[in-house]
Amino acid sequence: MFRFAVSPTEPLSINSLRIALLNYIVAQQHKEELVLRIDDTDKELNIENCEKEIQELLTLFSIGHSRVIFQSENLKYHQKMAMQLLMQKKAFSCFCSQEKLDELKEEAQQKNTLYSYDGFCATLSDETVLNVNAPFTIRMQKPTENIEFSDSLQGSVNHTPDEIDAFIILKHDKTPTYNYACAVDDMLYDISTIIRSSKHLLNTTRQIHIQKALGYNKVIAYTHCADISCDIKEANSVKYLIDEGFLPAAIANYLVLLGSNAPKEIFTLEEALEWFDINSLSKENLTFDINKLKEINKQHIETMGNMRLSKIIGFADEDIGKLSKLYLNNCSTIKEIKAKMDAIFAPKKPIKKFKDEFPVLKEALEKAPYFENFDALLNYLKQETQFDLNDSTASLCYILTGNESGPSLDEVYPFIKNYLGEIVK
C-alpha cells in the first residue's frame, strides 16, 4: 500500500503535488492501493478549509485514492504505543523547560557542533519521575548504534545516534510529534512503499527507530525524491498556478517531466504510466522554470478540443475555441486567452488616437449586412467610410478585437462573423 501524506498547515505546493503524482503513478503501475493521509494533529497551525482545498486539487489532477485518513483520529493509538515505549524503557519522560533546551541549542551553535539533547531526564529514576509535579514531554531513547536503510534513489542512507538524537514523540499536551505520528500510522495501515521528499531522509531514520522500538520490523521500500526550488514565491502554490490559467494536465506533465527520462516532452498522466521509472529519477535538486511550464501549457491548449477550450473560457461554441488558439503566439495560459476573448466582446470606447475613425467605422459596422468573408466586409467598409482600409488597420482591429494588434483580421473574422452585432457595441 502507498500513502500520500500532506499537512493542512499550508496550501498544496508544487513539491507536494509532484510527490502525490509520483505516488499515484507508481501505485497504478504496481496495481496497489493509494491512501491520502491528512497530517492534521497540529490543530493550532491548521488552516481553515485547507484540507478541503487540497482534496479538491488532487481531484482536479485526477489523483485517485481509495480513502482519506485523518491522523488526528489515531490519537488513542499514538498515546497507547507511547505508554508501551515508556513501560519498556525505550522512551522517557522529559521535564526540561524550553529555556533549558534553548540554552543547549545556543551552546551547540557557539561550538559549531550538532545539537543533541543532553540526556538529563533519561537517567531519572521511576520514583523521581513520579514525584515531579511539572509538565513533561515524552522522548525516544537515543539509539545505541547507527540506523541504516536502503533507498531506491539515494542508495544506502546511514545516520548516527547523535544525528537521530533523543527526540520528542509526545508533546506537553500529549499529542504526537510529526515523526512519531507518521511512524505509528505507517504501521497501522501496513504501508509498503513510501515516496517522499529528500528533505525527509533524517525523519525516515527516526521513524524506523520508532518502529523498531515498537517491534515492527517490516521492510518498507523508500524513495526520497529531489526537491524543486522555486524563486517565484507565488508559483510555489498549486492553486496560484491554476488561478493563473495553467491547465492541470500541463502542470502534471511538467512536474513528472522534471528529472525523469521521458521519451517525449508532452504527455498525459495516463501515458506516463507506460514508461515512467521511479528509479531513474535525477537525484539532483530541480529548478522550477515558469517559462518552460508556459511552453508546455501552450502545447496542451493547442491539442485541446475546440469545444472544451471554449467552455473553459466561458462559451460553448467551437468557433470560439478555434479563435482562442489564434492567440497562442502571444498567450500561453487560459487566463491570458480569456482576457483576449473578453476584450473582443467588451463594449469599445473611443480612444484618442482613433477619435476620427472610430465613430465612422463603428456606425458602418453596426449597419453592415452579413458577409461570409472578410474581404467582402472590408470592401463594404471602404465604400461606406471612404477610408483607405486594409486588414492591418489598427482602428478596425481595435473595434473588432479590443486590441490594436494581434492575429490578422482575415484569420479572426471567420470565427466572429456570427457575433458581429454583439461585438460592435
Short mmCIF file of C-alpha atoms in Angstrom, two decimals:
data_model
loop_
_atom_site.label_atom_id
_atom_site.label_comp_id
_atom_site.label_asym_id
_atom_site.label_seq_id
_atom_site.Cartn_x
_atom_site.Cartn_y
_atom_site.Cartn_z
CA MET A 1 0.00 0.00 0.00
CA PHE A 2 1.14 3.53 -0.87
CA ARG A 3 0.31 6.70 1.01
CA PHE A 4 0.47 10.39 0.20
CA ALA A 5 0.73 12.43 3.37
CA VAL A 6 0.03 16.15 3.37
CA SER A 7 -0.39 18.77 6.08
CA PRO A 8 -3.29 21.27 6.17
CA THR A 9 -0.97 23.83 7.76
CA GLU A 10 -0.07 25.23 4.33
CA PRO A 11 -1.55 25.30 0.80
CA LEU A 12 -0.64 22.47 -1.55
CA SER A 13 2.80 23.23 -3.02
CA ILE A 14 4.31 22.14 -6.32
CA ASN A 15 6.71 19.89 -4.38
CA SER A 16 3.83 18.17 -2.59
CA LEU A 17 1.82 17.84 -5.80
CA ARG A 18 4.80 16.24 -7.54
CA ILE A 19 5.12 13.70 -4.71
CA ALA A 20 1.38 12.98 -4.97
CA LEU A 21 1.70 12.45 -8.74
CA LEU A 22 4.68 10.10 -8.35
CA ASN A 23 2.86 8.09 -5.66
CA TYR A 24 -0.19 7.82 -7.91
CA ILE A 25 1.80 6.73 -10.96
CA VAL A 26 3.84 4.08 -9.15
CA ALA A 27 0.82 2.79 -7.21
CA GLN A 28 -1.05 2.39 -10.51
CA GLN A 29 1.94 0.65 -12.07
CA HIS A 30 2.09 -1.82 -9.15
CA LYS A 31 -1.73 -2.10 -9.03
CA GLU A 32 -1.64 -1.23 -5.35
CA GLU A 33 -3.84 0.93 -3.16
CA LEU A 34 -3.01 4.59 -2.53
CA VAL A 35 -4.39 6.32 0.55
CA LEU A 36 -4.45 10.04 1.27
CA ARG A 37 -3.36 10.90 4.79
CA ILE A 38 -4.12 14.33 6.24
CA ASP A 39 -1.50 15.08 8.91
CA ASP A 40 -3.78 17.29 10.99
CA THR A 41 -2.52 16.74 14.54
CA ASP A 42 -1.17 20.30 14.87
CA LYS A 43 -4.59 21.89 15.37
CA GLU A 44 -3.29 25.38 16.16
CA LEU A 45 -1.46 25.66 12.84
CA ASN A 46 -4.09 24.02 10.63
CA ILE A 47 -5.55 26.46 8.07
CA GLU A 48 -9.34 26.52 7.88
CA ASN A 49 -10.67 24.68 4.79
CA CYS A 50 -7.11 23.88 3.66
CA GLU A 51 -7.75 20.14 3.86
CA LYS A 52 -10.86 20.55 1.65
CA GLU A 53 -8.89 22.62 -0.88
CA ILE A 54 -6.12 20.00 -1.00
CA GLN A 55 -8.62 17.23 -1.72
CA GLU A 56 -10.30 19.31 -4.42
CA LEU A 57 -6.96 20.00 -6.10
CA LEU A 58 -5.99 16.32 -6.04
CA THR A 59 -9.34 15.51 -7.67
CA LEU A 60 -8.70 18.22 -10.28
CA PHE A 61 -5.42 16.46 -11.14
CA SER A 62 -7.17 13.05 -11.30
CA ILE A 63 -5.02 11.68 -8.47
CA GLY A 64 -7.29 8.91 -7.29
CA HIS A 65 -7.04 7.44 -3.80
CA SER A 66 -9.00 4.71 -2.09
CA ARG A 67 -9.69 6.59 1.15
CA VAL A 68 -8.81 9.59 3.28
CA ILE A 69 -7.17 9.10 6.67
CA PHE A 70 -7.09 11.86 9.28
CA GLN A 71 -4.06 11.46 11.50
CA SER A 72 -5.81 13.06 14.47
CA GLU A 73 -8.29 10.17 14.55
CA ASN A 74 -5.45 7.85 15.58
CA LEU A 75 -4.55 9.79 18.74
CA LYS A 76 -5.53 6.91 21.06
CA TYR A 77 -3.08 4.61 19.24
CA HIS A 78 -0.33 7.23 19.37
CA GLN A 79 -0.75 7.57 23.14
CA LYS A 80 -1.16 3.84 23.77
CA MET A 81 2.06 2.98 21.93
CA ALA A 82 3.90 5.80 23.70
CA MET A 83 2.91 4.19 27.02
CA GLN A 84 4.28 0.90 25.71
CA LEU A 85 7.60 2.55 24.91
CA LEU A 86 7.70 4.12 28.38
CA MET A 87 6.98 0.81 30.08
CA GLN A 88 9.76 -0.88 28.09
CA LYS A 89 12.23 1.95 28.90
CA LYS A 90 12.54 2.73 25.19
CA ALA A 91 11.21 6.22 25.86
CA PHE A 92 11.32 8.53 28.88
CA SER A 93 9.52 11.50 30.40
CA CYS A 94 11.33 14.79 29.94
CA PHE A 95 10.69 17.71 32.31
CA CYS A 96 13.24 20.10 30.77
CA SER A 97 11.97 23.61 30.22
CA GLN A 98 12.10 25.33 26.85
CA GLU A 99 14.64 27.74 28.31
CA LYS A 100 17.00 24.87 29.10
CA LEU A 101 16.58 23.37 25.64
CA ASP A 102 17.24 26.77 24.05
CA GLU A 103 20.46 27.01 26.09
CA LEU A 104 21.60 23.64 24.76
CA LYS A 105 20.89 24.73 21.20
CA GLU A 106 22.73 28.03 21.70
CA GLU A 107 25.70 26.22 23.23
CA ALA A 108 25.88 23.84 20.27
CA GLN A 109 25.68 26.77 17.88
CA GLN A 110 28.53 28.57 19.62
CA LYS A 111 30.67 25.43 19.48
CA ASN A 112 29.59 24.84 15.86
CA THR A 113 28.52 21.32 16.77
CA LEU A 114 25.41 19.23 16.13
CA TYR A 115 22.68 19.97 18.68
CA SER A 116 21.52 16.98 20.66
CA TYR A 117 19.60 16.55 23.90
CA ASP A 118 21.96 16.09 26.85
CA GLY A 119 20.05 13.09 28.19
CA PHE A 120 19.46 14.56 31.66
CA CYS A 121 15.91 13.24 32.11
CA ALA A 122 16.79 9.86 30.57
CA THR A 123 18.58 8.93 33.81
CA LEU A 124 15.83 9.90 36.25
CA SER A 125 14.56 7.08 38.45
CA ASP A 126 10.93 5.99 38.37
CA GLU A 127 10.48 7.36 41.89
CA THR A 128 11.80 10.76 40.88
CA VAL A 129 9.55 10.85 37.85
CA LEU A 130 6.51 10.06 39.97
CA ASN A 131 7.33 12.86 42.41
CA VAL A 132 7.86 15.55 39.78
CA ASN A 133 4.77 17.70 39.51
CA ALA A 134 5.51 19.52 36.26
CA PRO A 135 4.52 19.34 32.60
CA PHE A 136 6.52 16.83 30.61
CA THR A 137 7.09 15.56 27.12
CA ILE A 138 7.99 12.01 26.11
CA ARG A 139 11.24 11.40 24.27
CA MET A 140 12.61 8.36 22.50
CA GLN A 141 15.79 6.91 23.94
CA LYS A 142 18.70 7.74 21.70
CA PRO A 143 19.68 4.65 19.65
CA THR A 144 22.88 2.91 20.65
CA GLU A 145 24.05 2.31 17.09
CA ASN A 146 23.73 3.72 13.60
CA ILE A 147 20.46 3.19 11.77
CA GLU A 148 20.69 2.39 8.09
CA PHE A 149 18.12 1.88 5.38
CA SER A 150 18.12 1.40 1.61
CA ASP A 151 16.61 3.97 -0.73
CA SER A 152 15.90 3.32 -4.41
CA LEU A 153 17.40 6.69 -5.42
CA GLN A 154 19.75 7.68 -2.61
CA GLY A 155 21.26 4.22 -2.08
CA SER A 156 22.33 3.33 1.47
CA VAL A 157 21.32 6.01 4.00
CA ASN A 158 23.03 5.95 7.38
CA HIS A 159 22.55 8.17 10.44
CA THR A 160 24.44 8.14 13.72
CA PRO A 161 22.84 8.09 17.20
CA ASP A 162 23.76 11.77 17.69
CA GLU A 163 22.08 12.73 14.43
CA ILE A 164 18.94 10.81 15.39
CA ASP A 165 19.04 12.09 19.00
CA ALA A 166 16.57 11.54 21.84
CA PHE A 167 13.71 13.32 20.09
CA ILE A 168 10.25 14.14 21.42
CA ILE A 169 7.38 11.84 20.44
CA LEU A 170 4.57 13.26 22.60
CA LYS A 171 4.29 16.99 23.32
CA HIS A 172 3.19 18.57 26.61
CA ASP A 173 -0.47 18.27 25.57
CA LYS A 174 0.14 14.58 24.81
CA THR A 175 -0.43 14.98 21.09
CA PRO A 176 2.13 13.28 18.83
CA THR A 177 5.01 14.95 17.04
CA TYR A 178 5.30 14.62 13.27
CA ASN A 179 7.80 11.75 13.17
CA TYR A 180 6.06 9.73 15.85
CA ALA A 181 2.58 10.03 14.31
CA CYS A 182 3.95 9.14 10.86
CA ALA A 183 5.78 6.08 12.17
CA VAL A 184 2.75 4.75 14.03
CA ASP A 185 0.30 5.44 11.20
CA ASP A 186 2.52 3.72 8.64
CA MET A 187 2.42 0.69 10.91
CA LEU A 188 -1.36 0.87 11.44
CA TYR A 189 -2.09 0.93 7.70
CA ASP A 190 0.63 -1.52 6.70
CA ILE A 191 2.28 0.88 4.28
CA SER A 192 4.69 -0.98 2.00
CA THR A 193 6.10 1.84 -0.17
CA ILE A 194 6.90 5.43 0.75
CA ILE A 195 7.72 8.03 -1.92
CA ARG A 196 8.56 11.36 -0.35
CA SER A 197 10.87 14.38 -0.48
CA SER A 198 14.60 14.03 0.11
CA LYS A 199 14.31 16.56 2.96
CA HIS A 200 12.76 13.74 4.99
CA LEU A 201 15.81 11.45 4.98
CA LEU A 202 16.60 12.01 8.67
CA ASN A 203 12.89 11.86 9.51
CA THR A 204 12.70 8.45 7.85
CA THR A 205 15.58 7.19 10.00
CA ARG A 206 13.83 8.44 13.15
CA GLN A 207 10.60 6.78 12.08
CA ILE A 208 12.41 3.50 11.51
CA HIS A 209 13.91 3.85 15.01
CA ILE A 210 10.40 4.25 16.46
CA GLN A 211 9.02 1.29 14.55
CA LYS A 212 11.87 -0.99 15.57
CA ALA A 213 11.39 0.03 19.20
CA LEU A 214 7.74 -0.99 18.86
CA GLY A 215 8.76 -4.37 17.47
CA TYR A 216 7.72 -3.58 13.90
CA ASN A 217 10.32 -4.95 11.51
CA LYS A 218 8.56 -4.79 8.15
CA VAL A 219 10.95 -3.58 5.44
CA ILE A 220 9.37 -0.59 3.70
CA ALA A 221 10.52 0.41 0.21
CA TYR A 222 11.69 4.02 0.27
CA THR A 223 12.24 6.57 -2.49
CA HIS A 224 13.33 10.06 -1.48
CA CYS A 225 12.95 12.42 -4.44
CA ALA A 226 14.79 15.65 -5.15
CA ASP A 227 13.06 18.88 -4.19
CA ILE A 228 12.05 21.65 -6.57
CA SER A 229 13.45 25.10 -5.86
CA CYS A 230 11.22 27.97 -6.94
CA ASP A 231 12.36 31.60 -6.99
CA ILE A 232 8.83 32.84 -7.67
CA LYS A 233 7.11 32.64 -4.29
CA GLU A 234 3.56 32.65 -5.65
CA ALA A 235 4.30 29.95 -8.23
CA ASN A 236 5.09 27.50 -5.43
CA SER A 237 1.34 27.32 -4.78
CA VAL A 238 -0.63 24.92 -6.97
CA LYS A 239 -3.81 26.98 -6.54
CA TYR A 240 -1.97 30.07 -7.76
CA LEU A 241 -0.92 28.26 -10.95
CA ILE A 242 -4.49 27.07 -11.54
CA ASP A 243 -5.85 30.59 -10.96
CA GLU A 244 -3.27 31.96 -13.40
CA GLY A 245 -4.67 29.73 -16.13
CA PHE A 246 -2.31 26.78 -16.21
CA LEU A 247 -4.07 23.52 -17.08
CA PRO A 248 -3.84 20.66 -14.55
CA ALA A 249 -2.72 18.37 -17.39
CA ALA A 250 0.13 20.75 -18.26
CA ILE A 251 1.23 21.20 -14.63
CA ALA A 252 1.23 17.42 -14.13
CA ASN A 253 3.14 16.98 -17.40
CA TYR A 254 5.80 19.46 -16.27
CA LEU A 255 6.21 18.07 -12.73
CA VAL A 256 6.52 14.46 -13.92
CA LEU A 257 8.91 15.55 -16.68
CA LEU A 258 11.26 17.20 -14.17
CA GLY A 259 14.22 14.91 -13.51
CA SER A 260 12.76 11.97 -15.46
CA ASN A 261 13.87 10.17 -18.62
CA ALA A 262 10.69 10.88 -20.53
CA PRO A 263 10.57 9.58 -24.13
CA LYS A 264 8.78 12.79 -25.18
CA GLU A 265 8.18 16.20 -23.69
CA ILE A 266 4.40 16.43 -23.99
CA PHE A 267 2.34 13.62 -22.47
CA THR A 268 -0.68 12.84 -20.33
CA LEU A 269 -0.65 11.24 -16.91
CA GLU A 270 -2.12 8.09 -18.46
CA GLU A 271 0.73 7.93 -20.98
CA ALA A 272 3.29 8.37 -18.20
CA LEU A 273 2.05 5.14 -16.61
CA GLU A 274 3.53 3.26 -19.56
CA TRP A 275 7.12 4.49 -19.37
CA PHE A 276 7.73 6.22 -16.01
CA ASP A 277 10.53 4.67 -13.93
CA ILE A 278 10.81 6.00 -10.37
CA ASN A 279 14.29 4.51 -10.02
CA SER A 280 15.69 6.57 -12.89
CA LEU A 281 14.76 9.98 -11.49
CA SER A 282 17.53 12.52 -11.06
CA LYS A 283 18.87 12.91 -7.51
CA GLU A 284 19.92 16.50 -8.16
CA ASN A 285 17.76 19.34 -6.89
CA LEU A 286 15.39 20.65 -9.53
CA THR A 287 14.60 24.22 -10.57
CA PHE A 288 11.10 25.41 -11.35
CA ASP A 289 11.04 27.20 -14.73
CA ILE A 290 7.83 29.18 -15.25
CA ASN A 291 8.68 29.78 -18.91
CA LYS A 292 9.03 26.06 -19.54
CA LEU A 293 5.67 25.49 -17.88
CA LYS A 294 4.15 28.18 -20.11
CA GLU A 295 5.54 26.44 -23.19
CA ILE A 296 4.09 23.09 -22.11
CA ASN A 297 0.78 24.71 -21.18
CA LYS A 298 0.57 26.32 -24.61
CA GLN A 299 1.04 22.96 -26.31
CA HIS A 300 -1.67 21.35 -24.16
CA ILE A 301 -4.06 24.17 -25.11
CA GLU A 302 -3.16 23.68 -28.78
CA THR A 303 -4.13 20.00 -28.71
CA MET A 304 -7.26 20.53 -26.63
CA GLY A 305 -10.66 20.06 -28.26
CA ASN A 306 -12.05 23.37 -29.52
CA MET A 307 -15.41 22.98 -27.77
CA ARG A 308 -13.74 22.07 -24.48
CA LEU A 309 -11.45 25.10 -24.69
CA SER A 310 -14.45 27.30 -25.47
CA LYS A 311 -16.31 26.03 -22.40
CA ILE A 312 -13.29 26.55 -20.14
CA ILE A 313 -13.15 30.17 -21.29
CA GLY A 314 -16.87 30.63 -20.68
CA PHE A 315 -18.50 29.97 -24.07
CA ALA A 316 -20.00 26.96 -25.79
CA ASP A 317 -19.02 27.42 -29.41
CA GLU A 318 -16.35 25.51 -31.28
CA ASP A 319 -15.54 28.65 -33.27
CA ILE A 320 -14.56 30.45 -30.05
CA GLY A 321 -12.19 27.58 -29.30
CA LYS A 322 -10.63 27.93 -32.75
CA LEU A 323 -10.45 31.70 -32.32
CA SER A 324 -8.73 31.30 -28.95
CA LYS A 325 -5.97 29.22 -30.49
CA LEU A 326 -5.13 32.04 -32.89
CA TYR A 327 -3.81 33.93 -29.86
CA LEU A 328 -1.34 31.24 -28.79
CA ASN A 329 1.50 33.14 -30.45
CA ASN A 330 1.26 35.72 -27.70
CA CYS A 331 -0.66 33.87 -24.97
CA SER A 332 0.29 30.78 -23.01
CA THR A 333 -2.39 30.45 -20.33
CA ILE A 334 -6.17 30.19 -20.18
CA LYS A 335 -6.26 33.44 -18.19
CA GLU A 336 -4.40 35.30 -20.92
CA ILE A 337 -6.59 33.87 -23.69
CA LYS A 338 -9.78 34.62 -21.75
CA ALA A 339 -8.65 38.23 -21.42
CA LYS A 340 -8.38 38.38 -25.23
CA MET A 341 -11.85 36.88 -25.69
CA ASP A 342 -13.34 39.22 -23.08
CA ALA A 343 -11.77 42.17 -24.90
CA ILE A 344 -13.43 41.10 -28.17
CA PHE A 345 -16.89 41.05 -26.62
CA ALA A 346 -16.47 44.05 -24.31
CA PRO A 347 -18.01 47.43 -25.23
CA LYS A 348 -15.44 49.50 -27.14
CA LYS A 349 -14.87 53.06 -26.02
CA PRO A 350 -13.29 55.58 -28.41
CA ILE A 351 -9.63 56.28 -27.76
CA LYS A 352 -7.72 59.43 -28.64
CA LYS A 353 -5.63 58.00 -31.47
CA PHE A 354 -8.74 56.74 -33.28
CA LYS A 355 -11.07 59.62 -32.40
CA ASP A 356 -11.86 60.43 -36.03
CA GLU A 357 -12.07 56.92 -37.45
CA PHE A 358 -13.77 55.22 -34.50
CA PRO A 359 -17.33 56.60 -34.72
CA VAL A 360 -17.47 56.33 -38.52
CA LEU A 361 -16.23 52.75 -38.61
CA LYS A 362 -18.42 51.74 -35.68
CA GLU A 363 -21.54 53.12 -37.33
CA ALA A 364 -20.71 51.39 -40.61
CA LEU A 365 -20.16 48.10 -38.86
CA GLU A 366 -23.44 48.43 -36.95
CA LYS A 367 -25.31 48.86 -40.24
CA ALA A 368 -23.32 46.23 -42.15
CA PRO A 369 -25.19 43.22 -43.55
CA TYR A 370 -23.85 39.71 -43.06
CA PHE A 371 -20.73 38.95 -45.09
CA GLU A 372 -19.33 35.44 -45.44
CA ASN A 373 -15.71 36.53 -45.77
CA PHE A 374 -13.56 39.37 -44.51
CA ASP A 375 -12.66 40.77 -47.94
CA ALA A 376 -16.34 41.39 -48.65
CA LEU A 377 -16.74 43.21 -45.32
CA LEU A 378 -13.60 45.25 -45.99
CA ASN A 379 -14.85 46.36 -49.43
CA TYR A 380 -18.17 47.37 -47.89
CA LEU A 381 -16.42 49.43 -45.20
CA LYS A 382 -14.22 51.18 -47.78
CA GLN A 383 -17.25 52.22 -49.76
CA GLU A 384 -19.23 53.35 -46.69
CA THR A 385 -16.43 55.23 -44.94
CA GLN A 386 -14.17 56.26 -47.84
CA PHE A 387 -11.27 55.19 -45.64
CA ASP A 388 -8.20 53.50 -47.13
CA LEU A 389 -8.64 50.28 -45.14
CA ASN A 390 -6.71 47.03 -45.19
CA ASP A 391 -6.53 44.08 -42.82
CA SER A 392 -3.79 45.67 -40.70
CA THR A 393 -5.68 48.86 -39.85
CA ALA A 394 -5.26 49.36 -36.13
CA SER A 395 -8.57 51.18 -35.66
CA LEU A 396 -10.61 48.39 -37.27
CA CYS A 397 -8.63 45.81 -35.33
CA TYR A 398 -9.42 47.66 -32.10
CA ILE A 399 -13.17 47.78 -32.79
CA LEU A 400 -13.35 44.08 -33.72
CA THR A 401 -10.95 42.63 -31.13
CA GLY A 402 -10.43 45.24 -28.42
CA ASN A 403 -6.72 45.32 -29.23
CA GLU A 404 -4.74 47.32 -31.75
CA SER A 405 -2.73 44.30 -32.85
CA GLY A 406 -2.95 40.54 -32.85
CA PRO A 407 -3.81 37.84 -35.38
CA SER A 408 -4.69 39.17 -38.81
CA LEU A 409 -8.36 40.11 -39.16
CA ASP A 410 -8.85 37.79 -42.15
CA GLU A 411 -7.94 34.92 -39.76
CA VAL A 412 -10.13 36.23 -36.96
CA TYR A 413 -13.22 37.14 -38.98
CA PRO A 414 -14.45 33.59 -39.82
CA PHE A 415 -14.86 32.94 -36.09
CA ILE A 416 -16.52 36.26 -35.15
CA LYS A 417 -18.75 36.93 -38.16
CA ASN A 418 -21.78 35.44 -36.42
CA TYR A 419 -21.16 37.63 -33.36
CA LEU A 420 -20.54 40.93 -35.16
CA GLY A 421 -23.66 42.60 -33.79
CA GLU A 422 -22.65 41.70 -30.25
CA ILE A 423 -19.01 42.71 -30.74
CA VAL A 424 -19.66 46.12 -32.29
CA LYS A 425 -21.49 47.77 -29.44
#
